[in-house]
CSV table of N, CA and C in Angstrom, one decimal:
chain,number,residue,atom,x,y,z
A,1,THR,N,-46.0,98.0,-74.4
A,1,THR,CA,-46.2,99.5,-72.5
A,1,THR,C,-45.7,99.6,-71.6
A,2,VAL,N,-45.2,100.6,-70.6
A,2,VAL,CA,-45.3,100.2,-69.6
A,2,VAL,C,-46.7,101.4,-68.7
A,3,ARG,N,-47.0,100.4,-67.4
A,3,ARG,CA,-47.9,101.7,-66.9
A,3,ARG,C,-46.9,102.9,-65.9
A,4,VAL,N,-47.0,104.0,-65.4
A,4,VAL,CA,-46.0,105.0,-65.1
A,4,VAL,C,-46.7,105.5,-63.5
A,5,GLU,N,-46.5,105.8,-62.6
A,5,GLU,CA,-47.3,106.6,-61.8
A,5,GLU,C,-46.3,108.0,-61.8
A,6,TRP,N,-47.6,109.0,-61.3
A,6,TRP,CA,-47.0,110.9,-61.1
A,6,TRP,C,-46.8,111.1,-59.8
A,7,THR,N,-45.6,111.6,-59.3
A,7,THR,CA,-45.3,111.6,-58.3
A,7,THR,C,-45.0,112.6,-58.2
A,8,LYS,N,-44.9,113.9,-56.7
A,8,LYS,CA,-43.5,115.0,-57.4
A,8,LYS,C,-42.4,115.1,-56.7
A,9,ASP,N,-41.8,115.9,-57.3
A,9,ASP,CA,-40.2,115.6,-57.0
A,9,ASP,C,-40.3,116.5,-55.9
A,10,SER,N,-38.9,117.0,-55.4
A,10,SER,CA,-38.4,117.9,-54.2
A,10,SER,C,-38.9,118.7,-54.3
A,11,ASP,N,-39.2,119.5,-55.4
A,11,ASP,CA,-39.5,121.2,-55.9
A,11,ASP,C,-40.9,121.3,-56.1
A,12,GLY,N,-41.7,120.2,-56.1
A,12,GLY,CA,-42.3,120.1,-56.1
A,12,GLY,C,-43.5,120.2,-57.7
A,13,ARG,N,-42.4,119.6,-58.6
A,13,ARG,CA,-42.8,119.6,-60.1
A,13,ARG,C,-43.2,118.2,-60.2
A,14,TRP,N,-44.0,117.5,-60.8
A,14,TRP,CA,-45.1,116.3,-61.7
A,14,TRP,C,-43.5,115.2,-61.9
A,15,ALA,N,-43.8,114.7,-61.1
A,15,ALA,CA,-42.5,113.7,-62.6
A,15,ALA,C,-43.2,111.9,-62.0
A,16,MET,N,-42.4,111.0,-63.7
A,16,MET,CA,-43.4,110.0,-63.8
A,16,MET,C,-41.9,108.8,-63.1
A,17,ALA,N,-41.7,108.0,-62.9
A,17,ALA,CA,-41.9,106.9,-62.7
A,17,ALA,C,-42.6,105.6,-63.3
A,18,GLU,N,-41.8,104.6,-63.7
A,18,GLU,CA,-41.8,103.1,-64.6
A,18,GLU,C,-42.3,102.4,-63.0
A,19,VAL,N,-43.6,102.1,-63.2
A,19,VAL,CA,-43.3,100.8,-62.6
A,19,VAL,C,-43.5,99.2,-62.6
A,20,PRO,N,-42.2,99.1,-62.2
A,20,PRO,CA,-41.3,98.0,-62.3
A,20,PRO,C,-42.4,96.4,-62.2
A,21,GLY,N,-42.2,95.6,-63.3
A,21,GLY,CA,-43.0,94.7,-63.5
A,21,GLY,C,-44.3,94.7,-64.7
A,22,SER,N,-44.1,95.9,-65.4
A,22,SER,CA,-45.4,96.5,-65.9
A,22,SER,C,-45.7,96.2,-66.7
A,23,GLU,N,-44.6,95.8,-67.7
A,23,GLU,CA,-44.8,95.9,-69.4
A,23,GLU,C,-45.6,95.0,-69.9
A,24,GLN,N,-46.3,94.9,-70.6
A,24,GLN,CA,-46.9,94.6,-71.7
A,24,GLN,C,-47.2,95.2,-73.2
A,25,LEU,N,-47.1,93.8,-74.2
A,25,LEU,CA,-46.9,93.7,-75.5
A,25,LEU,C,-48.6,93.5,-75.9
A,26,TYR,N,-49.1,94.8,-76.9
A,26,TYR,CA,-49.8,93.9,-77.7
A,26,TYR,C,-49.6,94.4,-79.0
A,27,ASP,N,-50.2,93.3,-80.0
A,27,ASP,CA,-50.3,93.4,-81.5
A,27,ASP,C,-51.0,94.6,-81.6
A,28,ALA,N,-50.4,95.2,-83.3
A,28,ALA,CA,-51.1,96.4,-83.5
A,28,ALA,C,-50.4,96.7,-85.1
A,29,ASP,N,-51.5,97.0,-85.3
A,29,ASP,CA,-51.0,97.6,-86.9
A,29,ASP,C,-50.2,98.9,-86.6
A,30,LEU,N,-50.7,99.7,-86.3
A,30,LEU,CA,-50.9,101.5,-86.1
A,30,LEU,C,-50.8,101.6,-84.6
A,31,VAL,N,-49.6,102.7,-84.6
A,31,VAL,CA,-49.6,103.0,-82.7
A,31,VAL,C,-49.9,104.6,-83.1
A,32,LEU,N,-50.7,105.5,-82.3
A,32,LEU,CA,-50.5,107.0,-82.2
A,32,LEU,C,-50.4,107.0,-80.6
A,33,LEU,N,-49.2,108.3,-80.6
A,33,LEU,CA,-48.4,108.5,-79.0
A,33,LEU,C,-48.9,109.5,-79.3
A,34,ALA,N,-49.9,110.4,-77.7
A,34,ALA,CA,-50.3,111.1,-77.4
A,34,ALA,C,-49.3,112.1,-76.0
A,35,MET,N,-48.2,111.8,-76.1
A,35,MET,CA,-47.3,111.9,-75.4
A,35,MET,C,-47.8,113.3,-74.0
A,36,GLY,N,-48.1,114.2,-74.6
A,36,GLY,CA,-47.7,115.5,-73.8
A,36,GLY,C,-46.6,116.1,-73.3
A,37,PHE,N,-46.3,117.4,-73.7
A,37,PHE,CA,-45.2,118.1,-72.8
A,37,PHE,C,-45.1,118.0,-72.2
A,38,LEU,N,-43.9,117.5,-71.0
A,38,LEU,CA,-43.9,117.7,-69.5
A,38,LEU,C,-42.2,118.1,-69.3
A,39,GLY,N,-42.0,119.4,-70.7
A,39,GLY,CA,-41.3,119.9,-70.6
A,39,GLY,C,-39.4,120.1,-71.3
A,40,PRO,N,-39.1,121.1,-71.3
A,40,PRO,CA,-37.8,120.9,-71.8
A,40,PRO,C,-36.9,119.6,-71.2
A,41,GLU,N,-36.3,119.4,-72.3
A,41,GLU,CA,-34.7,118.7,-71.4
A,41,GLU,C,-34.0,118.7,-70.5
A,42,ASN,N,-33.8,118.6,-69.4
A,42,ASN,CA,-33.3,119.7,-68.0
A,42,ASN,C,-32.1,119.0,-68.1
A,43,ARG,N,-31.3,117.8,-68.9
A,43,ARG,CA,-30.1,117.5,-68.4
A,43,ARG,C,-29.0,118.5,-69.8
A,44,VAL,N,-29.6,118.7,-71.1
A,44,VAL,CA,-28.8,119.8,-71.6
A,44,VAL,C,-28.9,121.3,-71.0
A,45,LEU,N,-29.6,121.2,-70.7
A,45,LEU,CA,-30.1,123.1,-70.3
A,45,LEU,C,-29.5,123.1,-69.2
A,46,GLN,N,-29.3,122.5,-67.6
A,46,GLN,CA,-28.2,122.3,-66.6
A,46,GLN,C,-26.8,122.4,-67.7
A,47,GLU,N,-26.4,121.2,-67.8
A,47,GLU,CA,-25.1,121.6,-69.1
A,47,GLU,C,-24.6,122.9,-69.3
A,48,LEU,N,-25.5,123.0,-69.6
A,48,LEU,CA,-25.3,124.3,-70.6
A,48,LEU,C,-24.9,126.0,-69.5
A,49,GLY,N,-26.4,125.6,-68.7
A,49,GLY,CA,-26.0,126.5,-67.2
A,49,GLY,C,-27.5,127.6,-67.7
A,50,VAL,N,-28.0,127.3,-68.6
A,50,VAL,CA,-29.1,127.7,-69.0
A,50,VAL,C,-30.5,128.4,-68.0
A,51,ALA,N,-30.4,129.8,-67.7
A,51,ALA,CA,-31.8,129.5,-66.4
A,51,ALA,C,-33.6,129.0,-66.7
A,52,GLN,N,-33.3,128.3,-66.4
A,52,GLN,CA,-35.5,127.7,-66.6
A,52,GLN,C,-36.0,128.8,-64.9
A,53,GLY,N,-37.4,128.9,-65.3
A,53,GLY,CA,-37.9,129.3,-64.5
A,53,GLY,C,-39.3,128.1,-63.5
A,54,PRO,N,-40.0,128.5,-63.0
A,54,PRO,CA,-40.4,127.7,-61.6
A,54,PRO,C,-41.5,126.5,-62.3
A,55,ARG,N,-42.0,126.3,-64.1
A,55,ARG,CA,-42.0,125.4,-64.6
A,55,ARG,C,-41.0,124.5,-65.4
A,56,SER,N,-39.8,124.8,-65.1
A,56,SER,CA,-38.6,124.4,-65.6
A,56,SER,C,-38.6,125.5,-67.2
A,57,ASN,N,-39.2,126.3,-67.9
A,57,ASN,CA,-39.3,126.9,-69.6
A,57,ASN,C,-38.4,127.3,-69.7
A,58,VAL,N,-37.4,127.6,-70.5
A,58,VAL,CA,-36.7,128.7,-70.5
A,58,VAL,C,-36.6,130.3,-70.3
A,59,VAL,N,-35.7,130.5,-69.3
A,59,VAL,CA,-36.1,132.4,-69.1
A,59,VAL,C,-34.9,133.2,-70.4
A,60,THR,N,-36.1,133.9,-71.3
A,60,THR,CA,-35.7,134.7,-72.0
A,60,THR,C,-36.3,136.1,-72.2
A,61,PRO,N,-35.2,137.1,-71.4
A,61,PRO,CA,-36.2,138.5,-71.9
A,61,PRO,C,-37.7,138.6,-72.5
A,62,GLU,N,-37.9,139.3,-72.4
A,62,GLU,CA,-39.1,140.2,-73.4
A,62,GLU,C,-39.3,140.5,-74.2
A,63,GLY,N,-39.6,139.3,-75.5
A,63,GLY,CA,-39.6,140.1,-77.1
A,63,GLY,C,-38.7,139.8,-77.8
A,64,SER,N,-37.8,138.8,-76.5
A,64,SER,CA,-36.3,138.2,-77.2
A,64,SER,C,-36.4,136.5,-77.1
A,65,TYR,N,-35.4,136.2,-77.5
A,65,TYR,CA,-35.5,134.4,-77.8
A,65,TYR,C,-33.6,134.1,-77.6
A,66,ARG,N,-33.2,135.2,-76.7
A,66,ARG,CA,-31.7,134.6,-76.4
A,66,ARG,C,-32.0,133.9,-75.0
A,67,THR,N,-31.6,133.2,-74.5
A,67,THR,CA,-31.3,132.4,-73.4
A,67,THR,C,-30.5,133.4,-72.2
A,68,THR,N,-30.2,133.1,-71.0
A,68,THR,CA,-29.1,134.3,-70.0
A,68,THR,C,-27.6,133.3,-70.0
A,69,VAL,N,-27.4,132.5,-71.3
A,69,VAL,CA,-26.3,132.2,-71.9
A,69,VAL,C,-26.5,132.5,-72.4
A,70,ALA,N,-24.5,133.5,-73.5
A,70,ALA,CA,-24.0,134.0,-74.5
A,70,ALA,C,-24.0,132.7,-75.6
A,71,ASN,N,-24.9,133.6,-76.8
A,71,ASN,CA,-24.9,132.7,-77.7
A,71,ASN,C,-25.8,131.5,-77.7
A,72,VAL,N,-26.6,130.6,-76.7
A,72,VAL,CA,-27.7,130.2,-76.8
A,72,VAL,C,-29.4,130.9,-77.3
A,73,PHE,N,-29.9,130.3,-77.7
A,73,PHE,CA,-32.0,131.0,-78.3
A,73,PHE,C,-32.2,129.8,-77.9
A,74,ALA,N,-34.2,130.6,-77.4
A,74,ALA,CA,-34.7,128.9,-77.5
A,74,ALA,C,-36.0,129.8,-78.2
A,75,ALA,N,-36.8,128.4,-78.2
A,75,ALA,CA,-38.0,129.3,-79.0
A,75,ALA,C,-39.0,127.7,-78.7
A,76,GLY,N,-40.2,128.5,-79.2
A,76,GLY,CA,-41.1,127.3,-79.0
A,76,GLY,C,-42.0,126.6,-77.6
A,77,ASP,N,-42.1,125.0,-77.7
A,77,ASP,CA,-42.2,124.9,-76.3
A,77,ASP,C,-41.1,125.3,-75.1
A,78,CYS,N,-40.0,124.7,-75.4
A,78,CYS,CA,-39.4,125.5,-74.5
A,78,CYS,C,-39.2,126.1,-73.6
A,79,ARG,N,-39.6,127.3,-74.5
A,79,ARG,CA,-39.6,129.1,-74.5
A,79,ARG,C,-41.0,129.0,-73.0
A,80,ARG,N,-41.9,129.4,-73.4
A,80,ARG,CA,-43.4,129.5,-73.3
A,80,ARG,C,-43.8,128.3,-72.6
A,81,GLY,N,-44.4,126.9,-73.2
A,81,GLY,CA,-44.6,125.8,-72.4
A,81,GLY,C,-45.4,125.2,-73.6
A,82,GLN,N,-45.8,124.2,-72.7
A,82,GLN,CA,-47.4,123.6,-74.0
A,82,GLN,C,-48.3,124.5,-74.6
A,83,SER,N,-48.3,124.4,-75.8
A,83,SER,CA,-49.3,125.2,-76.6
A,83,SER,C,-48.8,125.0,-77.8
A,84,LEU,N,-49.6,125.9,-78.4
A,84,LEU,CA,-50.5,125.4,-80.1
A,84,LEU,C,-49.1,124.9,-80.9
A,85,VAL,N,-49.0,124.6,-82.1
A,85,VAL,CA,-48.3,124.3,-82.9
A,85,VAL,C,-47.7,125.6,-83.7
A,86,VAL,N,-49.0,126.4,-84.2
A,86,VAL,CA,-48.7,127.1,-84.6
A,86,VAL,C,-48.2,128.4,-83.7
A,87,TRP,N,-47.9,128.2,-82.8
A,87,TRP,CA,-47.4,128.9,-82.1
A,87,TRP,C,-45.5,128.4,-81.9
A,88,GLY,N,-45.6,127.6,-81.8
A,88,GLY,CA,-43.9,126.9,-82.0
A,88,GLY,C,-43.2,127.2,-83.1
A,89,ILE,N,-44.6,126.9,-85.0
A,89,ILE,CA,-43.8,127.5,-85.6
A,89,ILE,C,-43.7,129.3,-85.9
A,90,ASN,N,-44.5,129.9,-85.4
A,90,ASN,CA,-44.1,131.3,-85.5
A,90,ASN,C,-42.4,132.1,-84.6
A,91,GLU,N,-42.6,130.5,-83.3
A,91,GLU,CA,-41.7,131.2,-82.4
A,91,GLU,C,-40.4,131.3,-83.3
A,92,GLY,N,-40.2,129.7,-84.0
A,92,GLY,CA,-38.9,128.9,-84.3
A,92,GLY,C,-38.6,130.2,-85.7
A,93,ARG,N,-39.7,131.0,-86.2
A,93,ARG,CA,-39.4,131.8,-86.9
A,93,ARG,C,-39.0,132.8,-86.7
A,94,GLN,N,-38.9,133.5,-85.7
A,94,GLN,CA,-39.0,134.8,-85.3
A,94,GLN,C,-37.2,134.4,-84.6
A,95,ALA,N,-37.4,133.5,-84.2
A,95,ALA,CA,-36.2,133.2,-83.3
A,95,ALA,C,-35.2,133.1,-84.6
A,96,ALA,N,-35.2,132.4,-85.9
A,96,ALA,CA,-33.9,131.9,-86.7
A,96,ALA,C,-34.1,133.5,-87.4
A,97,ARG,N,-35.5,134.3,-87.1
A,97,ARG,CA,-34.5,136.2,-86.9
A,97,ARG,C,-33.3,136.8,-86.9
A,98,GLU,N,-33.9,136.5,-85.4
A,98,GLU,CA,-32.6,136.8,-84.2
A,98,GLU,C,-31.5,136.6,-84.7
A,99,ILE,N,-31.4,135.1,-84.7
A,99,ILE,CA,-30.6,134.3,-84.8
A,99,ILE,C,-29.5,135.3,-85.7
A,100,ASP,N,-30.0,135.2,-87.2
A,100,ASP,CA,-29.1,135.8,-88.2
A,100,ASP,C,-29.2,136.8,-88.3
A,101,HIS,N,-29.8,137.6,-87.8
A,101,HIS,CA,-29.3,139.3,-87.0
A,101,HIS,C,-28.0,139.4,-86.3
A,102,PHE,N,-28.2,138.1,-84.5
A,102,PHE,CA,-27.1,138.3,-84.1
A,102,PHE,C,-25.4,138.0,-85.2
A,103,LEU,N,-25.6,136.9,-86.0
A,103,LEU,CA,-24.4,136.3,-86.5
A,103,LEU,C,-24.1,137.3,-87.4
A,104,LYS,N,-24.6,138.0,-88.3
A,104,LYS,CA,-25.0,139.3,-89.2
A,104,LYS,C,-23.9,140.9,-88.3
A,105,LEU,N,-24.3,141.3,-87.0
A,105,LEU,CA,-24.4,142.2,-86.2
A,105,LEU,C,-22.9,142.2,-86.3
A,106,PRO,N,-22.0,141.5,-86.1
A,106,PRO,CA,-20.4,141.5,-86.0
A,106,PRO,C,-19.9,141.9,-86.8
A,107,HIS,N,-20.6,142.1,-88.1
A,107,HIS,CA,-19.8,142.7,-89.9
A,107,HIS,C,-20.8,143.7,-90.0
A,108,ASP,N,-22.4,143.7,-90.1
A,108,ASP,CA,-22.9,144.6,-90.5
A,108,ASP,C,-23.5,144.9,-89.4
A,109,GLU,N,-24.0,146.5,-88.6
A,109,GLU,CA,-24.7,146.9,-88.0
A,109,GLU,C,-25.9,147.5,-88.6
A,110,ASN,N,-25.8,147.1,-89.2
A,110,ASN,CA,-27.2,148.1,-90.7
A,110,ASN,C,-27.7,146.5,-90.9
A,111,SER,N,-27.8,145.4,-90.8
A,111,SER,CA,-28.2,144.0,-91.7
A,111,SER,C,-29.6,144.1,-91.3
A,112,VAL,N,-30.4,143.7,-91.4
A,112,VAL,CA,-31.6,143.3,-91.7
A,112,VAL,C,-32.0,142.0,-92.9
A,113,SER,N,-32.5,141.1,-91.3
A,113,SER,CA,-32.8,139.5,-91.4
A,113,SER,C,-34.2,139.6,-93.1
A,114,ARG,N,-33.9,138.9,-94.3
A,114,ARG,CA,-34.4,138.7,-94.7
A,114,ARG,C,-35.4,137.6,-94.2
A,115,LEU,N,-35.4,137.4,-93.4
A,115,LEU,CA,-36.3,135.9,-93.4
A,115,LEU,C,-37.9,136.3,-93.1
A,116,PRO,N,-38.9,135.9,-92.6
A,116,PRO,CA,-40.3,135.5,-92.9
A,116,PRO,C,-40.1,136.4,-91.1
A,117,VAL,N,-40.6,137.5,-91.7
A,117,VAL,CA,-42.3,137.9,-90.5
A,117,VAL,C,-43.2,137.3,-90.0
A,118,SER,N,-43.6,137.7,-89.0
A,118,SER,CA,-45.1,136.9,-88.1
A,118,SER,C,-46.3,137.6,-89.8
A,119,GLY,N,-47.0,137.6,-90.1
A,119,GLY,CA,-47.9,137.5,-91.1
A,119,GLY,C,-47.2,137.7,-92.4
A,120,GLY,N,-45.9,137.3,-93.1
A,120,GLY,CA,-45.5,137.4,-94.2
A,120,GLY,C,-43.9,137.2,-94.2
A,121,ILE,N,-43.4,138.4,-95.4
A,121,ILE,CA,-41.9,138.4,-95.7
A,121,ILE,C,-41.9,139.8,-95.4
A,122,VAL,N,-40.5,140.7,-95.7
A,122,VAL,CA,-40.0,141.8,-95.7
A,122,VAL,C,-39.8,142.0,-97.0
A,123,PRO,N,-40.4,142.5,-97.6
A,123,PRO,CA,-39.9,143.2,-98.6
A,123,PRO,C,-38.6,143.7,-99.4
A,124,ARG,N,-38.2,144.1,-100.4
A,124,ARG,CA,-37.2,144.5,-100.8
A,124,ARG,C,-36.6,145.1,-101.4
A,125,THR,N,-36.3,145.7,-102.7
A,125,THR,CA,-36.6,146.2,-103.6
A,125,THR,C,-35.0,146.1,-104.1
A,126,VAL,N,-35.2,146.0,-106.2
A,126,VAL,CA,-34.2,145.1,-106.1
A,126,VAL,C,-33.6,146.5,-107.3
A,127,SER,N,-32.4,147.1,-107.3
A,127,SER,CA,-31.7,148.4,-108.4
A,127,SER,C,-31.7,147.8,-109.5
A,128,ALA,N,-31.5,148.6,-110.0
A,128,ALA,CA,-32.0,148.0,-111.7
A,128,ALA,C,-30.0,148.1,-112.2
A,129,SER,N,-29.5,148.0,-111.7
A,129,SER,CA,-28.3,147.8,-111.9
A,129,SER,C,-28.0,146.8,-111.9
A,130,ALA,N,-29.1,146.2,-110.4
A,130,ALA,CA,-28.1,144.3,-110.3
A,130,ALA,C,-29.9,143.2,-110.8
A,131,SER,N,-30.4,143.9,-111.4
A,131,SER,CA,-31.0,143.2,-112.1
A,131,SER,C,-30.8,143.2,-113.8
A,132,ALA,N,-29.1,144.1,-114.1
A,132,ALA,CA,-28.7,143.5,-115.5
A,132,ALA,C,-28.1,143.2,-115.6
């Protein structure tokens, strides 16, 4: 392990820095890491030009998972901030539906995603000719 110090950067956000010479080794049969969420990886977002809010979360329009960059979507903790895993799962599913629709749109304006929605699946009917 290493010790870290928390300091604020020039924008007032918390950042941690390793304390030089603080490395220690421990014998262990099992190690559990509880690291917390410190925000999304900034390097990739900055390279893509994705807008981030004051807490470094990815900015998306309300009710959408599209970012400010064409063809780039975001969901879960990087979009809403640290939250419960069930919210991350739900947002992942909803983002997948939006991406599915986005990919079908150029080919079929009336496309409907068959991916799960919050609370279940989208029922679909099967015509008699399709089952024969």
